[in-house]
Coordinates of C-alpha atoms and ligand atoms in Angstrom, one line a residue:
Chain A
X226 CA 0.0 0.0 0.0
X227 CA 1.3 3.4 -1.0
X228 CA 0.6 5.8 1.9
X229 CA 1.3 9.5 1.5
X230 CA 1.2 11.6 4.6
X231 CA 0.9 15.4 4.3
X232 CA 2.9 17.3 6.7
X233 CA 3.1 21.1 7.2
X234 CA 5.7 23.2 8.8
X235 CA 4.1 25.9 11.0
X236 CA 5.4 28.6 13.3
X237 CA 5.7 27.3 16.9
X238 CA 2.5 28.1 18.7
X239 CA 4.5 28.9 21.8
X240 CA 6.1 31.9 20.1
X241 CA 4.5 35.1 18.9
X242 CA 3.0 34.7 15.5
X243 CA 2.7 37.6 13.0
X244 CA 1.4 38.6 9.7
X245 CA 3.8 40.4 7.4
X246 CA 2.9 44.1 6.9
X247 CA 4.0 44.0 3.2
X248 CA 1.8 41.2 1.8
X249 CA -0.3 40.3 4.8
X250 CA 0.8 36.7 4.7
X251 CA 2.0 34.7 7.6
X252 CA 5.6 35.7 8.6
X253 CA 7.3 32.4 8.5
X254 CA 10.7 33.8 9.3
X255 CA 9.6 35.5 12.5
X256 CA 9.1 32.3 14.4
X257 CA 10.7 28.9 14.6
X258 CA 9.2 26.4 12.3
X259 CA 8.0 23.1 13.8
X260 CA 6.0 20.2 12.5
X261 CA 2.3 21.0 12.7
X262 CA 1.5 19.0 15.9
X263 CA -1.5 17.4 14.5
X264 CA 0.5 16.0 11.6
X265 CA 2.6 14.0 14.0
X266 CA -0.6 11.9 14.6
X267 CA -1.0 11.5 10.9
X268 CA 2.6 10.3 10.5
X269 CA 2.1 7.9 13.4
X270 CA -1.1 6.5 11.9
X271 CA 0.6 6.0 8.6
X272 CA 3.5 4.2 10.2
X273 CA 1.1 1.9 12.2
X274 CA -0.8 1.1 9.1
X275 CA 2.4 0.3 7.2
X276 CA 3.5 -1.9 10.1
X277 CA 0.2 -3.8 10.1
X278 CA -0.4 -4.1 6.3
X279 CA 3.0 -3.4 4.6
X280 CA 3.7 -0.8 2.0
X281 CA 5.6 2.4 1.9
X282 CA 5.1 5.8 3.7
X283 CA 6.0 8.9 1.7
X284 CA 6.0 12.3 3.4
X285 CA 4.6 15.2 1.3
X286 CA 5.2 18.7 2.3
X287 CA 4.7 22.0 0.5
X288 CA 6.6 24.9 1.9
X289 CA 9.8 27.0 1.8
X290 CA 13.3 25.7 2.0
X291 CA 13.3 25.4 5.7
X292 CA 10.4 23.0 5.6
X293 CA 13.1 20.3 5.1
X294 CA 13.6 20.3 8.9
X295 CA 10.0 19.2 9.2
X296 CA 10.4 16.6 6.5
X297 CA 13.5 15.2 8.3
X298 CA 11.5 14.9 11.5
X299 CA 8.8 12.8 9.8
X300 CA 11.5 10.7 8.2
X301 CA 13.2 10.3 11.6
X302 CA 9.9 9.0 13.0
X303 CA 10.1 6.2 10.4
X304 CA 8.7 7.4 7.0
X305 CA 10.5 5.9 4.0
X306 CA 11.0 8.8 1.7
X307 CA 9.7 12.4 1.1
X308 CA 8.6 14.8 -1.6
X309 CA 9.1 18.4 -1.0
X310 CA 7.0 20.7 -3.1
X311 CA 9.0 23.9 -3.1
X312 CA 8.6 26.9 -5.4
X313 CA 8.5 30.6 -4.7
X314 CA 5.5 30.8 -6.9
X315 CA 3.6 29.0 -4.2
X316 CA 4.1 31.7 -1.6
X317 CA 0.8 33.1 -0.3
X318 CA -1.3 30.2 -1.6
X319 CA -4.7 29.9 0.1
X320 CA -6.6 26.7 0.8
X321 CA -7.9 26.4 -2.7
X322 CA -4.4 26.8 -4.3
X323 CA -2.7 24.6 -1.7
X324 CA -5.2 21.8 -2.3
X325 CA -4.8 22.2 -6.0
X326 CA -1.0 22.1 -5.8
X327 CA -1.0 19.1 -3.4
X328 CA -3.6 17.3 -5.5
X329 CA -1.5 17.7 -8.6
X330 CA 1.6 16.4 -6.8
X331 CA -0.4 13.4 -5.5
X332 CA -1.5 12.6 -9.0
X333 CA 2.1 12.7 -10.1
X334 CA 3.6 10.6 -7.3
X335 CA 0.6 8.2 -6.9
X336 CA -1.2 7.0 -3.8
X337 CA -3.6 4.5 -2.3
X338 CA -4.2 6.4 1.0
X339 CA -3.5 10.0 1.8
X340 CA -3.3 10.9 5.5
X341 CA -3.5 14.5 6.9
X342 CA -3.8 16.1 10.3
X343 CA -7.3 17.5 11.0
X344 CA -6.0 21.1 10.8
X345 CA -2.9 23.2 10.8
X346 CA -2.2 25.4 13.8
X347 CA -1.5 28.4 11.7
X348 CA -4.1 28.5 9.0
X349 CA -6.6 26.4 11.0
X350 CA -8.9 26.0 8.1
X351 CA -9.4 22.3 8.5
X352 CA -10.5 22.1 4.9
X353 CA -7.6 20.6 3.0
X354 CA -8.5 17.0 3.4
X355 CA -12.0 17.6 2.1
X356 CA -10.7 19.6 -0.8
X357 CA -8.2 16.9 -1.7
X358 CA -11.0 14.3 -1.7
X359 CA -13.0 16.5 -4.0
X360 CA -10.2 17.2 -6.4
X361 CA -8.9 13.6 -6.5
X362 CA -12.4 12.0 -6.7
X363 CA -11.2 9.9 -3.7
X364 CA -13.3 8.9 -0.7
X365 CA -13.4 11.4 2.1
X366 CA -12.7 9.7 5.4
X367 CA -12.0 12.7 7.6
X368 CA -11.9 13.6 11.3
X369 CA -11.0 10.0 12.1
X370 CA -10.3 8.8 15.6
X371 CA -9.8 5.2 14.4
X372 CA -8.7 3.7 11.1
X373 CA -9.0 0.1 10.0
X374 CA -8.0 -1.5 6.8
X375 CA -9.2 -4.8 5.3
X376 CA -7.5 -5.3 1.9
X377 CA -9.0 -2.4 -0.1
X378 CA -11.7 -1.4 2.3
X379 CA -11.0 1.4 4.8
X380 CA -13.3 2.0 7.8
X381 CA -12.9 4.9 10.1
X382 CA -14.6 6.3 13.1
X383 CA -15.5 9.8 12.3
X384 CA -15.8 12.3 15.2
X385 CA -19.1 14.3 14.8
X386 CA -20.8 16.9 16.9
X387 CA -23.3 14.3 18.2
X388 CA -20.9 11.4 18.7
X389 CA -19.4 9.4 15.9
X390 CA -20.1 7.8 12.5
X391 CA -18.6 4.6 11.3
X392 CA -17.7 5.3 7.7
X393 CA -16.5 2.9 5.0
X394 CA -14.9 3.3 1.6
X395 CA -12.8 1.5 -0.9
X396 CA -9.3 2.8 -1.7
X397 CA -8.1 5.3 -2.8
X398 CA -9.1 7.5 0.1
X399 CA -8.2 10.7 1.9
X400 CA -8.1 10.4 5.7
X401 CA -7.6 13.1 8.3
X402 CA -7.0 12.2 11.9
X403 CA -7.9 13.9 15.2
X404 CA -5.4 13.9 18.0
X405 CA -7.0 11.2 20.1
X406 CA -6.2 8.6 17.5
X407 CA -2.8 7.6 18.8
X408 CA 0.3 8.7 20.7
X409 CA 3.0 9.8 18.2
X410 CA 6.4 8.2 18.7
X411 CA 9.5 10.1 19.4
X412 CA 12.2 9.7 16.8
X413 CA 15.0 7.5 18.1
X414 CA 18.6 8.3 17.7
X415 CA 18.9 5.6 15.1
X416 CA 15.8 7.0 13.4
X417 CA 17.4 10.5 13.3
X418 CA 20.6 9.1 11.8
X419 CA 18.8 7.0 9.2
X420 CA 16.6 10.0 8.2
X421 CA 19.7 11.8 6.9
X422 CA 20.1 9.2 4.3
X423 CA 16.5 8.8 3.2
X424 CA 15.6 10.2 -0.2
X425 CA 13.9 13.6 -0.4
X426 CA 12.8 14.6 -3.8
X427 CA 12.3 18.3 -4.4
X428 CA 9.7 19.2 -6.9
X429 CA 9.1 22.7 -8.4
X430 CA 5.6 23.7 -9.5
X431 CA 6.3 22.7 -13.2
X432 CA 7.5 19.2 -12.1
X433 CA 4.0 18.5 -10.7
X434 CA 2.2 20.2 -13.6
X435 CA 1.0 22.9 -11.4
X436 CA -0.4 25.8 -13.4
X437 CA 1.1 29.0 -12.1
X438 CA -2.1 31.0 -12.5
X439 CA -3.8 28.8 -9.9
X440 CA -1.3 29.4 -7.1
X441 CA 0.4 32.0 -5.1
X442 CA -0.8 35.2 -3.4
X443 CA -1.7 37.0 -6.7
X444 CA -4.1 34.2 -7.7
X445 CA -5.6 33.5 -4.3
X446 CA -9.4 33.2 -4.0
X447 CA -9.5 35.4 -1.0
X448 CA -7.6 38.2 0.5
X449 CA -6.8 39.8 3.8
X450 CA -8.4 43.3 3.7
X451 CA -6.7 44.4 6.9
X452 CA -5.5 43.2 10.2
X453 CA -4.5 44.5 13.6
X454 CA -3.4 43.1 16.9
X455 CA -6.5 42.3 19.0
X456 CA -7.1 45.2 21.3
X457 CA -6.0 44.1 24.7
X458 CA -8.9 43.1 26.8
X459 CA -9.7 45.8 29.3
X460 CA -7.9 44.8 32.5
X461 CA -10.3 42.8 34.6
X462 CA -10.7 42.7 38.4
X463 CA -8.8 40.0 40.2
X464 CA -9.5 39.4 43.8
X465 CA -8.2 37.0 46.4
X466 CA -10.6 34.5 47.9
X467 CA -11.1 35.3 51.6
X468 CA -14.0 33.0 51.9
X469 CA -16.2 35.4 49.9
X470 CA -14.8 34.6 46.4
X471 CA -17.9 32.7 45.3
X472 CA -20.2 35.5 46.4
X473 CA -18.0 38.1 44.6
X474 CA -18.2 36.2 41.4
X475 CA -22.0 35.9 41.8
X476 CA -22.2 39.6 42.3
X477 CA -20.1 40.2 39.1
X478 CA -22.3 37.8 37.2
X479 CA -25.4 39.6 38.5
X480 CA -23.9 43.0 37.4
X481 CA -23.6 41.6 33.9
X482 CA -27.1 40.1 34.0
X483 CA -26.0 36.5 33.8
X484 CA -27.9 35.7 36.9
Chain B
X835 CA -32.1 41.8 -3.2
X836 CA -30.0 38.8 -4.0
X837 CA -30.3 35.5 -2.3
X838 CA -27.9 34.4 0.5
X839 CA -27.9 30.6 0.9
X840 CA -27.8 29.4 4.5
X841 CA -27.2 25.7 5.0
X842 CA -29.4 24.4 7.8
X843 CA -27.4 22.6 10.5
X844 CA -29.7 20.0 12.0
X845 CA -29.3 16.7 13.7
X846 CA -32.0 14.3 12.5
X847 CA -34.4 17.2 11.9
X848 CA -33.7 19.2 15.0
X849 CA -32.5 22.6 13.9
X850 CA -29.4 23.9 15.7
X851 CA -29.3 27.4 17.1
X852 CA -26.4 28.4 14.8
X853 CA -28.8 28.1 11.9
X854 CA -30.9 30.9 13.3
X855 CA -27.8 33.0 13.9
X856 CA -26.8 32.5 10.3
X857 CA -30.3 33.5 9.1
X858 CA -30.1 36.6 11.2
X859 CA -26.7 37.4 9.7
X860 CA -27.9 36.6 6.2
X861 CA -30.7 39.2 6.5
X862 CA -28.1 42.0 6.7
X863 CA -26.4 40.7 3.5
X864 CA -29.4 39.9 1.3
X865 CA -32.5 37.7 1.2
X866 CA -32.0 34.6 3.2
X867 CA -32.8 31.2 1.6
X868 CA -32.5 28.2 3.9
X869 CA -31.1 25.0 2.4
X870 CA -32.3 21.8 4.0
X871 CA -30.3 18.7 3.3
X872 CA -31.2 15.2 4.5
X873 CA -34.1 13.6 6.2
X874 CA -36.1 15.1 9.1
X875 CA -37.7 18.0 7.4
X876 CA -41.1 18.9 8.9
X877 CA -43.7 21.6 9.2
X878 CA -42.2 22.6 12.5
X879 CA -38.8 23.0 10.8
X880 CA -40.4 25.1 8.0
X881 CA -42.1 27.4 10.6
X882 CA -38.9 27.8 12.5
X883 CA -36.8 28.8 9.5
X884 CA -39.5 31.2 8.3
X885 CA -39.7 32.7 11.8
X886 CA -36.1 33.7 11.6
X887 CA -36.2 35.2 8.2
X888 CA -36.0 32.5 5.5
X889 CA -37.7 33.9 2.4
X890 CA -37.2 30.6 0.6
X891 CA -36.5 27.1 1.8
X892 CA -34.9 24.7 -0.6
X893 CA -35.6 21.2 0.6
X894 CA -33.7 18.1 -0.5
X895 CA -34.7 15.6 2.2
X896 CA -33.8 12.4 0.6
X897 CA -32.6 9.7 3.0
X898 CA -29.5 9.2 0.8
X899 CA -28.0 12.6 1.5
X900 CA -27.3 11.6 5.1
X901 CA -25.8 8.3 4.2
X902 CA -22.6 9.6 2.7
X903 CA -20.0 11.9 4.3
X904 CA -20.2 15.6 3.4
X905 CA -20.1 15.3 -0.4
X906 CA -23.8 15.2 -1.0
X907 CA -24.4 18.4 0.8
X908 CA -21.6 20.1 -1.1
X909 CA -23.2 18.8 -4.3
X910 CA -26.6 20.2 -3.4
X911 CA -25.2 23.6 -2.6
X912 CA -23.1 23.7 -5.7
X913 CA -26.2 23.0 -7.8
X914 CA -28.1 25.8 -6.1
X915 CA -25.1 28.2 -6.5
X916 CA -25.1 27.3 -10.2
X917 CA -28.9 27.7 -10.6
X918 CA -29.6 30.7 -8.4
X919 CA -26.3 32.7 -8.5
X920 CA -26.6 33.7 -4.8
X921 CA -24.6 36.6 -3.4
X922 CA -23.0 34.3 -1.0
X923 CA -23.3 31.1 1.1
X924 CA -23.1 30.8 4.8
X925 CA -22.5 27.5 6.7
X926 CA -21.8 26.8 10.4
X927 CA -18.1 26.6 11.2
X928 CA -18.3 23.1 12.7
X929 CA -15.8 20.5 11.7
X930 CA -18.3 19.2 9.1
X931 CA -19.5 22.6 8.1
X932 CA -16.0 23.6 7.1
X933 CA -15.6 20.5 5.1
X934 CA -18.8 21.2 3.2
X935 CA -17.6 24.7 2.6
X936 CA -14.2 23.4 1.3
X937 CA -15.7 21.0 -1.2
X938 CA -18.2 23.6 -2.3
X939 CA -15.4 26.0 -2.9
X940 CA -13.6 23.6 -5.2
X941 CA -16.8 22.7 -7.1
X942 CA -17.8 26.3 -7.7
X943 CA -14.3 27.7 -8.1
X944 CA -15.0 30.1 -5.3
X945 CA -13.1 31.4 -2.3
X946 CA -13.8 30.2 1.1
X947 CA -13.3 31.7 4.5
X948 CA -13.5 29.6 7.7
X949 CA -14.2 30.5 11.3
X950 CA -15.6 33.9 10.8
X951 CA -16.8 35.6 14.0
X952 CA -18.7 38.2 12.0
X953 CA -19.7 39.0 8.4
X954 CA -20.2 42.6 7.2
X955 CA -21.1 44.4 4.0
X956 CA -19.7 42.8 0.8
X957 CA -19.2 39.6 2.8
X958 CA -16.1 40.9 4.5
X959 CA -15.5 38.4 7.2
X960 CA -14.0 39.1 10.7
X961 CA -11.6 36.5 12.0
X962 CA -9.7 36.1 15.2
X963 CA -6.4 34.3 14.5
X964 CA -3.3 33.1 16.3
X965 CA -5.1 32.1 19.5
X966 CA -7.0 35.4 19.5
X967 CA -3.9 37.6 19.2
X968 CA -4.7 39.2 15.8
X969 CA -8.0 40.4 14.3
X970 CA -8.3 40.0 10.5
X971 CA -10.8 41.1 7.9
X972 CA -10.9 38.9 4.8
X973 CA -12.9 38.7 1.8
X974 CA -13.4 36.3 -1.1
X975 CA -12.1 37.7 -4.4
X976 CA -13.0 34.9 -6.8
X977 CA -16.4 33.3 -7.3
X978 CA -19.2 33.2 -4.8
X979 CA -18.2 34.1 -1.2
X980 CA -18.5 30.9 0.9
X981 CA -18.2 31.7 4.6
X982 CA -18.1 29.3 7.6
X983 CA -19.3 31.2 10.6
X984 CA -18.6 30.3 14.2
X985 CA -21.6 29.6 16.4
X986 CA -22.4 32.6 18.7
X987 CA -21.2 35.1 16.2
X988 CA -24.5 37.0 16.5
X989 CA -27.6 36.6 18.6
X990 CA -30.5 35.1 16.7
X991 CA -33.3 37.5 16.2
X992 CA -36.7 36.5 14.8
X993 CA -38.0 38.4 11.7
X994 CA -40.8 36.4 10.1
X995 CA -40.6 35.9 6.4
X996 CA -42.5 33.9 3.7
X997 CA -40.5 30.6 4.0
X998 CA -41.6 29.6 0.5
X999 CA -40.8 25.9 0.0
X1000 CA -39.1 24.6 -3.0
X1001 CA -38.3 20.9 -3.3
X1002 CA -35.0 20.0 -4.9
X1003 CA -34.5 16.5 -6.4
X1004 CA -30.9 15.7 -6.2
X1005 CA -29.2 12.9 -8.1
X1006 CA -26.0 12.1 -6.4
X1007 CA -22.8 11.6 -8.4
X1008 CA -20.8 8.4 -7.9
X1009 CA -18.0 10.2 -6.2
X1010 CA -20.4 11.7 -3.7
X1011 CA -21.2 8.1 -2.7
X1012 CA -17.6 7.2 -2.1
X1013 CA -17.6 7.4 1.8
X1014 CA -20.6 5.6 3.2
X1015 CA -21.9 6.0 6.8
X1016 CA -22.5 2.4 8.0
X1017 CA -23.3 3.3 11.6
X1018 CA -24.3 6.5 13.4
X1019 CA -23.7 6.7 17.1
X1020 CA -25.4 9.5 18.9
X1021 CA -24.1 10.3 22.4
X1022 CA -26.5 11.0 25.2
X1023 CA -26.4 14.8 25.4
X1024 CA -28.2 14.9 28.7
X1025 CA -30.0 18.0 29.7
X1026 CA -27.2 20.5 29.0
X1027 CA -26.9 22.8 26.0
X1028 CA -24.4 21.8 23.4
X1029 CA -20.9 23.0 24.0
X1030 CA -20.3 25.1 20.9
X1031 CA -23.7 26.6 21.0
X1032 CA -24.1 27.4 24.6
X1033 CA -24.4 31.0 25.8
X1034 CA -22.5 30.1 28.9
X1035 CA -19.7 27.5 29.3
X1036 CA -18.1 26.3 32.6
X1037 CA -14.8 24.5 32.1
X1038 CA -12.6 22.6 34.4
X1039 CA -8.9 21.8 34.1
X1040 CA -6.2 19.9 35.9
X1041 CA -7.0 21.8 39.1
X1042 CA -10.3 20.0 39.4
X1043 CA -8.2 17.0 40.5
X1044 CA -10.4 14.0 39.6
X1045 CA -13.3 12.7 37.6
X1046 CA -15.5 12.7 40.7
X1047 CA -14.7 16.4 41.4
X1048 CA -16.1 17.3 38.0
X1049 CA -19.4 17.1 39.8
X1050 CA -18.9 20.6 41.2
X1051 CA -18.2 21.9 37.7
X1052 CA -21.4 20.3 36.5
X1053 CA -23.4 21.7 39.4
X1054 CA -22.2 25.2 38.7
X1055 CA -23.0 24.7 35.0
X1056 CA -26.5 23.5 35.8
X1057 CA -27.1 26.5 38.1
X1058 CA -26.4 28.7 35.1
X1059 CA -28.0 26.5 32.4
X1060 CA -24.5 26.2 30.9
X1061 CA -22.5 23.6 29.0
X1062 CA -19.5 21.9 30.6
X1063 CA -16.1 22.1 29.0
X1064 CA -12.7 20.8 29.9
X1065 CA -9.0 21.4 29.2
X1066 CA -7.0 18.8 27.5
X1067 CA -5.2 18.0 30.8
X1068 CA -8.6 17.0 32.2
X1069 CA -9.7 15.0 29.1
X1070 CA -6.4 13.3 28.7
X1071 CA -6.5 12.3 32.4
X1072 CA -9.9 10.7 31.6
X1073 CA -11.7 12.9 34.1
X1074 CA -14.1 14.2 31.4
X1075 CA -15.1 12.9 28.0
X1076 CA -13.0 14.0 25.1
X1077 CA -15.7 15.6 23.1
X1078 CA -16.0 18.3 25.7
X1079 CA -12.4 19.5 25.3
X1080 CA -12.1 23.2 24.5
X1081 CA -9.1 24.4 22.6
X1082 CA -6.9 24.1 19.5
X1083 CA -7.6 20.4 19.1
X1084 CA -11.0 20.4 20.8
X1085 CA -14.0 22.6 20.3
X1086 CA -13.9 26.3 19.6
X1087 CA -16.4 28.1 21.8
X1088 CA -17.4 31.7 21.7
X1089 CA -20.0 32.1 24.4
X1090 CA -21.3 35.2 26.2
X1091 CA -19.7 33.9 29.4
X1092 CA -16.8 31.5 29.9
X1093 CA -15.9 30.4 33.4
X1094 CA -12.6 28.5 33.8
X1095 CA -11.7 26.7 37.0
X1096 CA -8.3 25.2 37.5
X1097 CA -7.1 25.9 34.0
X1098 CA -3.8 27.7 33.5
X1099 CA -4.5 29.2 30.1
X1100 CA -2.0 27.5 27.7
X1101 CA -2.1 29.0 24.2
X1102 CA -3.8 25.9 22.9
X1103 CA -6.6 26.3 25.4
X1104 CA -7.0 30.0 24.7
X1105 CA -7.2 29.3 21.0
X1106 CA -10.6 27.7 21.7
X1107 CA -12.1 30.2 24.0
X1108 CA -10.5 33.6 23.6
X1109 CA -13.4 35.1 21.7
X1110 CA -15.7 34.6 24.6
X1111 CA -17.4 37.8 25.4
X1112 CA -16.9 37.7 29.2
X1113 CA -14.3 35.5 30.9
X1114 CA -14.2 34.5 34.6
X1115 CA -11.2 32.7 36.0
X1116 CA -10.8 30.8 39.2
X1117 CA -7.3 29.6 39.9
X1118 CA -5.2 29.2 43.1
X1119 CA -2.1 30.5 41.3
X1120 CA -2.2 34.3 40.9
X1121 CA 0.4 33.9 38.0
X1122 CA -1.8 31.7 35.8
X1123 CA -1.7 33.3 32.3
X1124 CA -5.5 33.0 31.9
X1125 CA -5.9 35.8 34.4
X1126 CA -4.5 38.1 31.7
X1127 CA -7.6 37.8 29.7
X1128 CA -10.1 37.5 32.6
X1129 CA -12.8 40.1 33.1
X1130 CA -13.1 38.8 36.6
X1131 CA -10.7 36.5 38.5
X1132 CA -10.5 34.9 41.8
X1133 CA -7.3 33.7 43.2
X1134 CA -8.3 30.8 45.4
X1135 CA -9.0 27.1 45.7
X1136 CA -11.7 26.1 43.3
X1137 CA -13.0 23.5 45.6
X1138 CA -14.0 26.3 48.0
X1139 CA -15.0 29.0 45.5
X1140 CA -17.0 26.9 42.9
X1141 CA -19.5 25.3 45.4
X1142 CA -20.0 28.7 47.1
X1143 CA -20.6 30.3 43.7
X1144 CA -23.2 27.7 42.8
X1145 CA -24.9 28.1 46.1
X1146 CA -25.0 31.9 45.7
X1147 CA -26.4 31.6 42.2
X1148 CA -29.1 29.2 43.3
X1149 CA -30.0 31.7 46.1
X1150 CA -30.4 34.5 43.6
X1151 CA -32.2 32.3 41.0
Ligands
FAD1981 C1 -0.9 19.8 19.8 C2 -1.5 20.2 21.1 C3 -2.8 20.5 21.2 C4 -3.4 20.9 22.4 N1 -4.7 21.2 22.3 C5 -5.3 21.6 23.5 C6 -6.7 21.8 23.5 O1 -7.4 21.7 22.6 N2 -7.2 22.2 24.7 C7 -6.5 22.4 25.8 O2 -7.0 22.8 26.9 N3 -5.2 22.2 25.8 C8 -4.6 21.7 24.7 N4 -3.2 21.4 24.7 C9 -2.5 21.3 26.0 C10 -2.1 22.7 26.6 O3 -0.8 23.0 26.1 C11 -2.0 22.5 28.1 O4 -1.2 21.5 28.5 C12 -3.4 22.3 28.8 O5 -4.3 23.3 28.3 C13 -3.3 22.4 30.3 O6 -4.5 22.2 30.9 P1 -4.8 22.8 32.3 O7 -4.8 24.3 32.3 O8 -6.0 22.2 32.8 O9 -3.6 22.2 33.2 P2 -2.4 22.9 33.9 O10 -1.6 23.7 32.9 O11 -1.6 21.9 34.6 O12 -3.0 24.0 34.8 C14 -3.8 23.6 35.9 C15 -4.1 24.9 36.7 O13 -5.0 24.6 37.8 C16 -4.6 25.4 38.9 N5 -5.1 24.7 40.1 C17 -4.6 23.5 40.6 N6 -5.3 23.1 41.7 C18 -6.2 24.1 41.9 C19 -7.2 24.3 42.8 N7 -7.5 23.4 43.8 N8 -8.0 25.4 42.7 C20 -7.8 26.3 41.7 N9 -6.9 26.2 40.8 C21 -6.1 25.1 40.9 C22 -3.1 25.5 38.8 O14 -2.7 26.7 39.5 C23 -2.9 25.6 37.3 O15 -2.9 26.9 36.8 C24 -2.6 21.1 23.5 C25 -1.2 20.8 23.5 C26 -0.7 20.4 22.3 C27 0.8 20.2 22.2
AMP1982 N1 1.7 23.2 2.9 C1 1.3 22.0 3.2 N2 2.0 20.9 2.9 C2 1.6 19.6 3.3 N3 0.5 19.4 4.0 C3 -0.3 20.4 4.3 C4 0.1 21.8 3.9 N4 -0.9 22.6 4.4 C5 -1.8 21.8 5.0 N5 -1.4 20.5 5.0 C6 -2.1 19.4 5.5 O1 -3.5 19.7 5.7 C7 -3.9 19.6 7.0 C8 -5.0 20.6 7.3 O2 -4.5 21.9 7.1 P1 -5.4 23.2 7.1 O3 -6.5 22.9 6.1 O4 -4.5 24.3 6.7 O5 -6.0 23.4 8.5 C9 -2.7 19.7 7.8 O6 -2.8 19.1 9.1 C10 -1.7 19.0 6.9 O7 -1.7 17.6 7.1

């Protein structure tokens, strides 16, 4: 089975994240790049499926040069090889462009199963997996908290607002995973060393037959009109409980008409 | 006035509050048309949608639509977009709503904006990003604006309209039938409002200390008619079910009032609650970062403060 896992490099959520004042895109140089945490669960699930059913795990990441750090991390966890889609023309791509570029790349490299995180911590759109399924005509098995495979049939438990659905499809399929699905492994020393030798193929847009008028900031389907730091919340009142803390909160709630 | 399509969010026929909010919002943007997808449509549903301003109601209530993941609803909306050329489409920014929006965007070659906390003239959407640190206004520049709006973005206001019904017969494509729902498990939701929709949320974190102790959080919630939430530390510990987790990898809530007890306020937690209108924090550590965004805070032991607060609210109620 040919499993491709989509991994994104994102600015560390623990650091201050910014938009660039010039083109209003995410400032990827201002913060350290880390693996989108949710994608570690996707990598882990890919590795477990490979361990159970055989096959190969390919990491696919679209991003600037420094995204190679993120790719190495996924390889160190145990993925076999990687494809890095890297082209300056892709800068500023929105969800539609990104899904298009990744779908084109997937068509080129081939896949049985694509696994993604449920959302990225920077864009947080959570739409990429659904868009890929639409573009590739593959089954959408998203928001999975459990994945099972029996030959060519994939069954997932899909987290819903009301509980969960069991959903079934035949390969090829696009899966996205939620973070309760597994516990991602830490790369071992051996894994880190081995990752240095694993093949990483770098593709430019043209290599994946990505039309340049469908990607990048200038061709995005949406734009940031303006942005500003959220006004600081007016400093609130903080009191120390002297036995009357509960009553004081109740008074506050009453003053705001909540009780 | 041009039409604004509003996808009705319902669970087996029961309309969610967010739908009424979207209809309210749609009225400021054009003439709202509700789109009903899946079984469960009824006269009561029609009346409710009309009460909140639906001029038209497109009804595709075939059983089949609910039997496959997301794609059939995107197909239905895409067809209506093609036939009616609406000014825009609003869906609820739930996990599933965003996926519908995403597929619809691809199908109609249109831009999509997710997690809007408001939508203004020209479908300019307000967003709160980076865990609430930055406010952004965005708009769609190609195709029909498709916007996924967070629950609680606007209070629902009734404004009766015609609610003219129009049946839509949808023939699903093969690819819309690729992912089949073989079993649907609905969790007991008990008497409490749903977390993402609730006007008040009371959340407990590691400071609560045990699963049993969550009873005091539930009692406070019940005294206020609130939903219960939890931090990841609490759900990971197994003290409270996972679907009640608030934050980056849990639910995003935006209630009128958010009360956090025994939660430190890690960025991942804040990402899920920072747009709450009023925030109350109870924590024994005066340095807990969540105090920075509190409108009212109590430094103290939640095991003392919370039961007293509940008692006090009951007295006033
Ligand atoms: C990829 C990723 C995703 C994540 N997603 C989420 C998410 O969706 N939601 C989320 O919440 N977290 C998430 N986290 C975890 C987050 O980083 C924090 O670890 C978590 O929010 C901490 O929960 P907490 O505040 O309950 O616990 P702690 O940080 O341990 O804080 C407990 C607080 O309780 C106080 N306390 C203790 N005892 C008492 C008492 N008796 N009375 C009053 N106060 C008391 C303490 O002073 C402390 O401030 C995520 C982390 C990662 C890496
Ligand atoms: N540039 C990218 N390269 C590879 N995978 C990506 C990229 N952007 C998003 N993804 C994948 O899509 C998922 C959802 O991202 P998003 O739709 O941005 O919230 C992520 O968890 C990743 O698995």
